[in-house]
Coordinates of C-alpha atoms in Angstrom, one line a residue:
Chain Y
M1 CA 91.0 57.7 99.9
K2 CA 92.1 56.9 103.2
K3 CA 90.4 53.3 101.7
L4 CA 92.9 53.6 98.5
V5 CA 96.5 53.5 100.1
L6 CA 95.5 51.0 102.6
L7 CA 94.8 48.7 99.8
S8 CA 97.7 49.3 97.8
L9 CA 99.8 49.1 101.8
L10 CA 97.8 45.9 101.9
A11 CA 98.3 44.3 98.6
L12 CA 101.9 45.1 99.4
G13 CA 102.5 42.6 102.2
M14 CA 102.8 46.3 103.9
T15 CA 100.5 47.6 107.7
A16 CA 99.7 51.2 108.1
H17 CA 103.6 51.9 110.5
A18 CA 100.3 54.2 112.8
D19 CA 98.6 51.0 113.7
K20 CA 101.7 49.6 115.7
P21 CA 104.5 50.8 117.6
Y22 CA 107.6 51.5 115.8
R23 CA 110.1 49.3 115.2
S24 CA 113.6 50.6 113.8
V25 CA 115.5 48.5 110.8
A26 CA 117.7 47.0 113.2
Q27 CA 114.5 45.4 115.2
I28 CA 112.9 44.1 112.5
L29 CA 116.5 42.7 110.4
S30 CA 116.6 41.1 114.3
E31 CA 113.1 39.9 114.9
A32 CA 113.3 37.9 111.1
P33 CA 112.4 34.4 111.2
K34 CA 115.2 32.1 109.9
D35 CA 113.5 31.8 106.6
A36 CA 113.8 35.1 105.3
W37 CA 117.1 34.5 104.7
Y38 CA 118.8 33.0 101.7
R39 CA 122.2 31.9 101.4
L40 CA 124.5 34.0 98.3
D41 CA 125.0 31.4 96.6
Q42 CA 129.2 30.5 96.5
Q43 CA 128.4 29.8 92.6
H44 CA 127.7 33.2 91.4
L45 CA 130.4 35.2 93.6
L46 CA 133.1 36.6 91.9
Y47 CA 136.3 36.9 95.2
L48 CA 138.7 40.0 94.0
T49 CA 141.7 40.0 95.5
L50 CA 143.5 43.8 95.0
A51 CA 146.8 44.6 96.5
G52 CA 147.2 45.0 99.9
N53 CA 145.1 41.7 100.1
K54 CA 141.7 43.3 99.7
K55 CA 138.6 41.7 98.6
V56 CA 135.8 42.5 97.0
V57 CA 132.7 40.4 96.2
I58 CA 130.5 40.8 93.7
E59 CA 127.3 38.8 93.3
L60 CA 126.2 37.8 89.7
A61 CA 122.8 38.4 88.7
P62 CA 122.5 35.5 86.2
R63 CA 118.8 36.1 85.6
F64 CA 119.5 39.4 83.9
A65 CA 122.6 38.9 82.0
P66 CA 122.9 34.9 82.3
A67 CA 125.4 35.2 79.5
H68 CA 127.6 37.5 80.9
A69 CA 127.7 35.6 84.5
K70 CA 128.8 32.3 82.5
Q71 CA 131.8 34.0 80.1
I72 CA 132.5 36.0 83.7
K73 CA 132.9 32.7 85.4
T74 CA 134.7 30.8 82.3
L75 CA 137.1 33.8 83.5
A76 CA 137.7 33.8 86.9
D77 CA 138.7 30.2 86.2
S78 CA 141.0 30.9 83.3
G79 CA 142.2 33.4 85.6
Y80 CA 141.8 35.9 83.5
W81 CA 141.7 39.5 85.7
D82 CA 145.2 38.1 87.3
G83 CA 147.8 40.3 87.3
L84 CA 145.5 42.9 85.5
T85 CA 144.2 46.7 87.2
V86 CA 141.5 49.1 88.3
S87 CA 142.8 51.7 85.8
R88 CA 139.8 53.6 85.5
V89 CA 138.3 55.2 88.5
Q90 CA 135.9 58.2 88.3
D91 CA 134.8 60.6 90.6
N92 CA 130.9 59.9 91.4
F93 CA 131.0 57.4 88.3
V94 CA 132.9 54.1 88.4
A95 CA 135.1 52.2 89.1
Q96 CA 136.7 49.7 85.9
F97 CA 139.3 47.0 86.1
G98 CA 140.2 44.7 83.2
A99 CA 143.1 44.6 80.4
F100 CA 141.5 48.2 78.2
D101 CA 144.1 50.1 77.4
M102 CA 143.1 53.8 77.3
T103 CA 145.8 54.9 75.2
S104 CA 146.0 52.2 72.7
K105 CA 141.8 52.1 72.6
K106 CA 141.9 48.0 72.5
D107 CA 142.4 45.0 75.3
I108 CA 146.4 44.1 76.6
K109 CA 145.4 40.4 76.9
D110 CA 143.5 38.3 74.7
L111 CA 140.6 36.5 76.8
P112 CA 141.2 32.4 76.7
A113 CA 140.1 30.3 74.4
T114 CA 137.5 29.1 76.1
A115 CA 135.7 32.6 76.9
S116 CA 132.7 32.9 74.1
T117 CA 134.1 35.4 70.8
K118 CA 131.2 37.3 71.0
L119 CA 128.4 37.7 73.4
P120 CA 124.3 39.3 72.9
A121 CA 124.1 42.8 74.5
E122 CA 121.4 41.8 77.7
F123 CA 120.4 45.2 78.9
T124 CA 117.0 43.8 79.6
V125 CA 115.4 41.6 79.7
P126 CA 110.5 40.8 79.9
A127 CA 109.0 42.8 82.1
R128 CA 106.0 39.0 82.4
D129 CA 106.3 36.4 84.6
L130 CA 109.5 38.5 86.7
P131 CA 109.2 38.1 90.2
L132 CA 108.8 41.5 91.3
T133 CA 108.0 42.8 94.7
A134 CA 106.9 46.0 93.2
L135 CA 107.6 49.7 95.3
P136 CA 105.2 52.4 94.8
D137 CA 107.2 55.0 94.5
K138 CA 107.5 57.5 91.7
D139 CA 111.3 56.9 89.6
P140 CA 111.5 59.4 87.3
Y141 CA 113.7 56.7 84.4
A142 CA 111.0 53.4 84.8
N143 CA 107.5 53.1 85.3
K144 CA 107.6 50.7 87.7
V145 CA 111.0 50.0 91.0
G146 CA 110.6 46.9 93.1
F147 CA 113.0 43.8 93.6
V148 CA 114.1 40.9 91.8
D149 CA 116.2 38.3 93.2
G150 CA 117.6 41.2 95.8
F151 CA 118.7 43.3 93.2
A152 CA 116.5 47.0 92.5
V153 CA 114.9 46.6 89.4
G154 CA 113.3 49.4 87.3
V155 CA 110.7 48.0 84.7
H156 CA 109.7 50.3 81.1
Q157 CA 107.4 49.6 78.5
K158 CA 107.3 45.9 78.9
E159 CA 110.9 45.5 79.5
A160 CA 112.6 44.8 83.7
F161 CA 116.5 46.4 84.0
L162 CA 118.6 46.1 87.3
V163 CA 118.9 49.8 87.8
Q164 CA 122.3 51.1 88.3
C165 CA 122.3 52.5 92.0
Y166 CA 125.4 52.4 94.4
G167 CA 127.8 48.5 93.7
M168 CA 125.9 47.7 90.7
V169 CA 128.7 46.2 88.2
G170 CA 128.5 46.8 84.5
A171 CA 130.8 45.2 81.2
G172 CA 132.0 48.0 79.5
R173 CA 131.7 47.4 75.9
Q174 CA 132.6 49.6 72.5
N175 CA 129.8 51.5 70.6
E176 CA 127.9 48.1 69.4
P177 CA 125.6 46.8 71.9
D178 CA 126.9 43.8 71.6
S179 CA 130.5 44.1 71.7
S180 CA 130.7 44.1 75.7
H181 CA 132.8 40.8 76.3
G182 CA 132.8 40.6 80.0
G183 CA 136.2 41.0 81.0
N184 CA 135.9 44.8 81.6
L185 CA 134.1 45.9 84.3
Y186 CA 132.8 48.7 86.1
V187 CA 131.3 49.1 89.2
V188 CA 128.9 52.3 90.1
I189 CA 131.2 53.9 93.4
G190 CA 128.6 57.7 92.6
Q191 CA 125.2 58.4 92.8
P192 CA 123.0 56.0 90.7
A193 CA 124.2 56.1 87.3
R194 CA 120.8 55.9 85.4
S195 CA 121.9 57.6 82.2
L196 CA 123.1 54.3 81.8
D197 CA 119.8 52.4 82.3
R198 CA 118.6 50.1 79.3
Q199 CA 122.6 51.1 77.5
I200 CA 125.1 48.6 78.6
T201 CA 124.7 44.9 80.0
V202 CA 124.9 45.2 84.1
V203 CA 126.3 42.3 85.0
G204 CA 125.5 42.2 89.4
R205 CA 126.9 44.1 92.4
V206 CA 129.0 44.7 95.0
V207 CA 127.9 42.7 98.0
H208 CA 131.5 43.2 99.8
G209 CA 133.8 45.3 100.0
I210 CA 133.5 48.4 97.7
E211 CA 135.5 51.1 99.9
H212 CA 138.1 48.8 99.0
L213 CA 136.8 50.6 95.0
S214 CA 135.6 53.7 96.0
S215 CA 138.4 55.4 97.8
L216 CA 140.8 54.5 95.3
P217 CA 142.2 57.7 94.0
R218 CA 141.2 59.5 91.0
G219 CA 142.4 59.1 87.4
T220 CA 143.2 62.6 86.0
G221 CA 142.9 60.9 82.3
E222 CA 139.9 61.3 79.6
L223 CA 136.9 59.0 81.2
G224 CA 139.8 58.7 85.2
F225 CA 142.2 56.8 83.9
Y226 CA 144.7 56.8 85.0
Q227 CA 148.2 58.1 83.5
G228 CA 152.1 59.5 83.6
D229 CA 153.3 58.7 87.1
E230 CA 149.3 57.2 88.6
K231 CA 149.3 54.1 89.4
P232 CA 146.0 51.8 89.0
T233 CA 145.7 49.4 91.5
A234 CA 147.0 45.4 91.0
I235 CA 144.1 42.4 90.5
I236 CA 146.0 39.7 92.9
S237 CA 143.5 37.3 92.0
A238 CA 139.9 36.9 90.7
R239 CA 138.0 32.9 91.2
M240 CA 134.4 32.5 91.3
G241 CA 134.0 31.3 95.3
D242 CA 132.9 27.9 94.0
K243 CA 136.2 27.4 92.7
L244 CA 137.6 28.4 95.8
P245 CA 138.4 26.4 99.2
A246 CA 136.2 26.6 101.2
D247 CA 138.4 28.4 104.5
E248 CA 139.0 31.6 102.0
Q249 CA 135.1 31.7 100.5
L250 CA 132.9 34.0 102.3
Q251 CA 129.7 33.2 103.6
F252 CA 126.7 35.6 103.3
E253 CA 123.1 36.2 104.6
A254 CA 120.7 38.2 101.9
L255 CA 117.1 38.9 103.4
D256 CA 114.8 37.3 101.3
T257 CA 113.5 40.6 99.2
R258 CA 109.9 38.8 99.2
S259 CA 109.9 38.1 102.9
R260 CA 107.5 40.9 105.2
A261 CA 111.0 41.2 106.8
F262 CA 112.4 42.8 104.1
K263 CA 108.7 44.6 103.7
D264 CA 108.4 45.9 107.3
S265 CA 112.4 47.3 107.2
I266 CA 111.2 49.2 103.9
E267 CA 108.7 50.6 105.9
A268 CA 111.0 51.2 108.8
R269 CA 112.9 53.7 106.4
R270 CA 110.1 55.2 104.6
Y271 CA 108.8 56.4 108.3
L272 CA 112.3 56.7 109.9
Q273 CA 111.7 56.8 113.9
S274 CA 114.5 58.2 116.1
P275 CA 115.7 60.7 118.0
W276 CA 117.4 62.7 115.7
H277 CA 114.9 62.7 113.0
V278 CA 112.3 65.6 113.4
A279 CA 111.0 66.5 110.1
K280 CA 107.8 64.1 108.7
P281 CA 108.8 62.2 106.1
S282 CA 107.2 62.3 102.9
G283 CA 106.3 58.9 102.5
G284 CA 108.3 58.3 98.6
M285 CA 111.6 56.3 98.8
G286 CA 114.4 56.1 95.5
I287 CA 114.5 53.2 94.4
C288 CA 118.8 53.0 95.1
D289 CA 117.6 54.0 98.8
V290 CA 115.9 50.6 99.8
R291 CA 119.0 48.9 100.1
Q292 CA 118.8 45.1 100.6
T293 CA 120.6 43.8 104.3
V294 CA 123.6 41.6 103.1
R295 CA 125.5 40.5 105.8
L296 CA 128.9 38.7 106.2
V297 CA 128.3 35.1 108.3
K298 CA 131.8 34.3 108.7
Chain X
M1 CA 97.7 66.0 74.8
K2 CA 100.6 67.0 72.6
K3 CA 99.3 70.2 72.8
L4 CA 100.4 70.8 76.9
V5 CA 103.6 69.4 76.1
L6 CA 103.8 71.6 74.3
L7 CA 103.4 74.0 75.9
S8 CA 104.7 73.0 79.6
L9 CA 108.0 72.9 77.5
L10 CA 107.5 76.6 76.2
A11 CA 106.7 77.7 79.8
L12 CA 110.5 76.2 81.0
G13 CA 111.3 77.8 78.0
M14 CA 112.1 75.0 75.8
T15 CA 112.0 74.0 72.6
A16 CA 110.7 70.4 71.3
H17 CA 113.4 68.7 70.8
A18 CA 112.4 66.6 67.2
D19 CA 112.2 70.2 66.1
K20 CA 116.1 70.6 65.6
P21 CA 119.3 69.1 65.2
Y22 CA 120.5 67.7 68.4
R23 CA 123.4 69.6 70.4
S24 CA 125.5 67.9 73.1
V25 CA 125.8 69.6 76.4
A26 CA 129.7 70.9 75.3
Q27 CA 128.5 72.4 71.9
I28 CA 125.8 73.9 74.1
L29 CA 128.1 75.2 76.7
S30 CA 130.4 76.0 74.3
E31 CA 127.6 78.5 72.4
A32 CA 126.3 79.9 75.2
P33 CA 126.3 83.9 75.3
K34 CA 128.8 85.4 77.8
D35 CA 126.0 86.7 79.5
A36 CA 124.5 83.1 80.9
W37 CA 127.6 82.7 82.8
Y38 CA 128.1 84.2 86.5
R39 CA 131.2 84.1 88.1
L40 CA 130.7 83.0 92.0
D41 CA 130.9 85.3 94.2
Q42 CA 134.5 85.2 97.0
Q43 CA 132.2 86.3 99.7
H44 CA 130.6 82.7 99.4
L45 CA 133.7 80.7 98.6
L46 CA 135.1 78.6 101.8
Y47 CA 138.6 77.2 100.8
L48 CA 140.0 74.1 102.4
T49 CA 143.4 72.8 102.0
L50 CA 144.2 69.6 103.6
A51 CA 147.5 67.8 103.9
G52 CA 148.8 67.2 100.5
N53 CA 148.3 70.9 99.4
K54 CA 144.5 69.4 98.4
K55 CA 142.1 72.3 97.5
V56 CA 138.7 71.9 98.0
V57 CA 136.1 75.0 97.4
I58 CA 133.3 74.8 98.8
E59 CA 130.6 77.5 97.4
L60 CA 128.2 78.6 100.5
A61 CA 124.4 79.3 99.7
P62 CA 122.8 82.8 102.4
R63 CA 119.7 82.2 100.6
F64 CA 118.7 79.1 102.7
A65 CA 121.2 79.0 105.6
P66 CA 121.9 82.8 106.1
A67 CA 123.2 82.6 110.0
H68 CA 125.1 79.1 109.1
A69 CA 126.2 81.0 106.1
K70 CA 127.9 83.9 108.4
Q71 CA 128.5 81.9 110.9
I72 CA 130.9 79.8 108.7
K73 CA 132.8 82.7 107.4
T74 CA 133.4 84.1 110.6
L75 CA 134.3 80.5 111.6
A76 CA 137.3 80.3 108.3
D77 CA 138.1 84.0 109.0
S78 CA 139.2 82.5 112.8
G79 CA 141.1 80.5 111.8
Y80 CA 138.6 77.6 113.1
W81 CA 139.5 75.1 111.3
D82 CA 143.2 75.6 110.6
G83 CA 144.7 71.9 112.2
L84 CA 141.7 70.7 112.6
T85 CA 140.7 67.0 110.8
V86 CA 138.2 65.5 108.6
S87 CA 137.2 62.6 111.5
R88 CA 134.8 61.1 109.7
V89 CA 134.6 58.7 105.7
Q90 CA 131.4 56.5 105.1
D91 CA 131.5 55.0 102.3
N92 CA 128.4 55.6 100.4
F93 CA 127.6 58.4 102.7
V94 CA 129.8 61.8 103.9
A95 CA 133.2 63.1 104.7
Q96 CA 132.8 64.9 107.7
F97 CA 135.3 68.0 109.5
G98 CA 135.7 69.6 112.9
A99 CA 136.4 68.9 115.8
F100 CA 134.2 66.8 117.1
D101 CA 135.3 63.7 118.5
M102 CA 133.7 60.4 118.9
T103 CA 135.1 58.5 121.1
S104 CA 134.1 62.2 123.9
K105 CA 131.8 62.6 121.8
K106 CA 132.0 65.6 122.2
D107 CA 133.9 69.4 120.3
I108 CA 137.4 69.7 121.0
K109 CA 137.7 72.9 120.3
D110 CA 135.9 76.0 121.5
L111 CA 134.2 78.1 118.7
P112 CA 135.4 81.9 118.6
A113 CA 134.7 84.5 120.8
T114 CA 133.7 86.3 117.7
A115 CA 130.7 83.4 116.7
S116 CA 127.2 82.9 117.7
T117 CA 127.1 80.4 120.1
K118 CA 123.0 79.4 119.3
L119 CA 122.0 78.9 115.5
P120 CA 118.6 78.7 114.0
A121 CA 117.3 75.4 112.0
E122 CA 117.5 76.0 108.7
F123 CA 116.2 73.4 106.9
T124 CA 113.6 74.5 104.9
V125 CA 112.9 78.4 103.4
P126 CA 109.3 79.4 102.3
A127 CA 108.8 78.1 98.5
R128 CA 106.6 81.6 97.8
D129 CA 108.3 84.1 95.9
L130 CA 111.6 81.3 95.5
P131 CA 112.9 82.3 92.3
L132 CA 113.0 78.7 91.2
T133 CA 113.3 76.8 87.6
A134 CA 111.4 73.7 88.2
L135 CA 111.6 70.4 86.2
P136 CA 108.7 68.4 84.9
D137 CA 110.4 65.5 86.7
K138 CA 108.5 63.1 88.7
D139 CA 110.7 62.9 93.0
P140 CA 109.7 60.1 95.3
Y141 CA 110.7 62.9 98.2
A142 CA 109.6 66.8 96.6
N143 CA 105.8 67.6 95.6
K144 CA 108.2 69.6 93.0
V145 CA 112.3 70.1 91.8
G146 CA 114.7 72.9 90.2
F147 CA 116.8 75.0 90.7
V148 CA 117.8 78.3 92.9
D149 CA 121.0 80.4 92.6
G150 CA 122.6 77.4 90.3
F151 CA 121.4 74.8 93.6
A152 CA 119.1 71.6 93.2
V153 CA 115.7 71.9 95.4
G154 CA 112.8 70.0 96.4
V155 CA 110.1 72.0 97.6
H156 CA 107.8 70.0 99.6
Q157 CA 104.5 71.2 100.8
K158 CA 104.7 74.9 101.1
E159 CA 108.3 74.3 102.2
A160 CA 112.0 74.5 99.8
F161 CA 114.8 72.3 101.1
L162 CA 118.2 72.0 99.5
V163 CA 118.5 68.3 97.7
Q164 CA 120.9 66.3 99.2
C165 CA 123.1 65.2 96.2
Y166 CA 126.1 64.7 95.7
G167 CA 128.5 67.2 97.1
M168 CA 126.4 69.1 99.0
V169 CA 127.7 69.9 102.9
G170 CA 125.3 70.2 105.6
A171 CA 125.7 71.4 109.4
G172 CA 126.0 68.3 111.8
R173 CA 123.4 68.8 114.3
Q174 CA 122.9 66.4 117.8
N175 CA 119.3 65.3 118.3
E176 CA 118.3 69.1 119.0
P177 CA 116.9 71.0 116.1
D178 CA 119.3 74.1 116.7
S179 CA 122.2 71.8 117.7
S180 CA 124.3 72.6 115.0
H181 CA 127.2 75.4 115.8
G182 CA 128.2 75.7 112.0
G183 CA 131.8 74.5 112.5
N184 CA 131.0 70.2 111.9
L185 CA 130.2 70.7 108.0
Y186 CA 129.6 67.3 105.8
V187 CA 130.1 66.3 103.1
V188 CA 127.6 63.7 100.8
I189 CA 129.9 61.5 99.1
G190 CA 127.6 59.3 97.6
Q191 CA 124.0 58.5 96.9
P192 CA 122.0 60.9 97.4
A193 CA 121.2 61.4 100.8
R194 CA 117.7 62.2 100.2
S195 CA 116.7 60.9 104.2
L196 CA 118.6 63.6 105.3
D197 CA 116.1 66.4 102.8
R198 CA 114.7 68.5 105.8
Q199 CA 116.4 67.0 108.9
I200 CA 119.5 69.2 109.0
T201 CA 120.8 72.7 108.0
V202 CA 122.1 72.4 104.4
V203 CA 125.0 75.8 104.2
G204 CA 126.1 74.9 100.5
R205 CA 128.3 72.6 97.9
V206 CA 131.9 71.3 96.6
V207 CA 132.7 73.3 93.7
H208 CA 135.4 72.3 93.5
G209 CA 138.4 69.2 94.8
I210 CA 135.4 67.0 96.3
E211 CA 137.8 64.5 94.7
H212 CA 140.5 64.8 97.7
L213 CA 137.4 64.1 100.2
S214 CA 135.4 61.2 97.8
S215 CA 138.7 59.3 98.0
L216 CA 139.7 59.3 101.6
P217 CA 140.4 56.0 104.0
R218 CA 137.3 54.8 104.4
G219 CA 136.7 55.4 108.5
T220 CA 136.5 51.8 110.0
G221 CA 134.4 53.1 113.7
E222 CA 131.0 53.7 114.5
L223 CA 129.8 56.0 111.3
G224 CA 133.1 56.2 109.3
F225 CA 134.5 57.5 112.3
Y226 CA 138.7 57.1 112.2
Q227 CA 139.4 54.8 115.2
G228 CA 142.8 53.3 116.4
D229 CA 145.6 53.9 114.2
E230 CA 143.6 55.1 111.5
K231 CA 145.3 58.6 110.9
P232 CA 142.2 61.4 110.1
T233 CA 143.2 64.5 106.9
A234 CA 144.5 67.4 108.4
I235 CA 143.4 70.5 107.2
I236 CA 146.1 73.0 106.6
S237 CA 143.9 76.1 106.6
A238 CA 139.6 77.1 105.9
R239 CA 139.8 81.0 104.7
M240 CA 136.7 82.3 102.6
G241 CA 137.8 83.3 99.3
D242 CA 137.7 87.8 99.8
K243 CA 140.3 86.9 102.3
L244 CA 143.1 85.3 99.9
P245 CA 145.4 87.4 98.1
A246 CA 144.4 87.1 94.7
D247 CA 146.9 84.9 93.6
E248 CA 145.2 82.0 96.2
Q249 CA 141.5 82.6 94.0
L250 CA 140.1 80.4 92.1
Q251 CA 137.7 81.8 89.3
F252 CA 134.8 80.2 88.9
E253 CA 132.4 80.2 85.9
A254 CA 128.2 78.9 86.5
L255 CA 126.3 78.6 84.5
D256 CA 123.1 80.7 84.8
T257 CA 120.0 78.0 86.2
R258 CA 117.8 80.1 84.7
S259 CA 118.7 80.3 81.4
R260 CA 118.2 79.2 78.0
A261 CA 121.8 77.5 77.8
F262 CA 120.9 75.9 81.3
K263 CA 117.6 74.7 79.9
D264 CA 118.9 73.3 77.2
S265 CA 121.6 72.4 78.2
I266 CA 119.2 69.9 80.4
E267 CA 117.2 68.5 77.9
A268 CA 120.4 67.6 75.7
R269 CA 120.7 65.8 79.1
R270 CA 117.6 63.9 78.9
Y271 CA 117.0 63.3 75.1
L272 CA 121.4 62.4 74.7
Q273 CA 121.9 61.0 72.0
S274 CA 125.6 60.0 71.4
P275 CA 127.1 56.6 68.9
W276 CA 127.1 55.1 72.0
H277 CA 123.3 55.2 73.4
V278 CA 121.2 53.2 72.0
A279 CA 117.5 52.6 73.6
K280 CA 115.3 55.7 73.4
P281 CA 116.2 57.3 76.5
S282 CA 112.0 57.4 79.0
G283 CA 112.8 61.7 79.3
G284 CA 112.9 61.3 82.6
M285 CA 115.9 62.1 84.8
G286 CA 116.1 62.4 88.6
I287 CA 117.3 66.4 90.4
C288 CA 120.6 64.8 91.4
D289 CA 121.1 64.4 87.5
V290 CA 121.2 67.5 86.4
R291 CA 124.4 69.5 87.7
Q292 CA 124.5 73.3 87.0
T293 CA 128.7 73.5 84.5
V294 CA 130.3 75.8 86.7
R295 CA 134.2 75.3 85.3
L296 CA 137.6 77.1 86.9
V297 CA 138.5 79.9 84.3
K298 CA 142.0 81.2 86.6

């Protein structure tokens, strides 16, 4: 049994934590080699500027939702979201922005002529051949969990999907699976929204400024939509990073989820040691408790 | 195998969902018999009134943290929190209130003479003899999960503990396990804070008004403490329900977690059906995704 455990740790590229002095996550990150980090690609970063000049940056996940990623870029380029609002904030669930109007149940703004009129449902991708850095942890919703391109991923039967952890971004839809148009996007601002797994297209994740969404007043209407005198938060602009002047771009470094440093950092969290921690950890972790480190470098 | 599954469903008092027409959670709740509901005891309800007359109600869990529950009642009776603040709001983690001052690392208000000067660490209770309504789901942090008195509970080896789901309330402490005095309380306002499981005393849960804490501006200081010009939210008063005039009490009904209706409602969530849902559910659920229904009746 001991041998099996050791083998599975080695298979994950980890060393048994008892063999070495404990290194904290901060220490592991500071000692990680330069090539364990990569720069997030401005082509995939959607910059939202909210009222009060608050910046939220979303990284798209083209591997999982290529048609939606392309559409979102088209919408940002056309200025689609400029002047629209964050019109729904439901406690412990999502903040949603776009043109959807709860009263009429319709969008109050047409998509630009450059946009696709129909997008496919991109709920899952084939799990086969996906470069998954698997974790050994149990998950109630998936046979297997791990990381791809920095994103938390679950595998259910033969399909892989982005797990709806805190900060994940998805495309609102009507009842038809292929009814999302990419203009209504929601951000998970509470506990992982796992009941949405495989039910909707997940397009990316917030890498910066999620607190500007999670701390918004909750809407008191149905599903957290604002109603009556409640003021939805205005979106000043939404643009892709590669279309911004260099001095308006933010530069982010992310820890490669295939790197040794990432694996070590997971183990450091799994067997957390500090003067404060007294109980021996269970050795298990939830997929949403494992976060890729993304840091602002400029 | 089929027989085993059926048996375990029967053991939980559930019926195999395929046998009957699907009933939604709303339908199950509306059809639940009167005796499936119980009134929350005003003796265990802590009413916080925040600036702007915003009400937050916390239900204490004396079965799990009897000394802390007693202390909190003493503190509320003495008016301890009146005039103090919510001084820490850390995104995707906790909102904390009390007298703790981050600059001095000390409390800025002494406990009343009526309070205990020393409380025990109440991190876990013996799992044996606990009336646990167990769930069949896998959990990375516990051997078993389920419900006791409406609270989500995990069992690790021989110890049971309150799971730190959204809305759970715990007692801040220093490095020593028995250093909490019950005056600094935190509320989980993000993903389940499972790394705190068995590391700290959990005293209860928010049953009303958590949005008044979760939507507060995040503090930009260390650990989300407010700093500089940032304004902590004032606590106007904090009182136990049984000490309030009847017309200031709120009456809550909770669905008994031992009842058939509760078990049915879990299954309805587990195998969610609606015109919107297209993918077949995995059949698994996270312990924090199962919430006891608590409703305001007055």
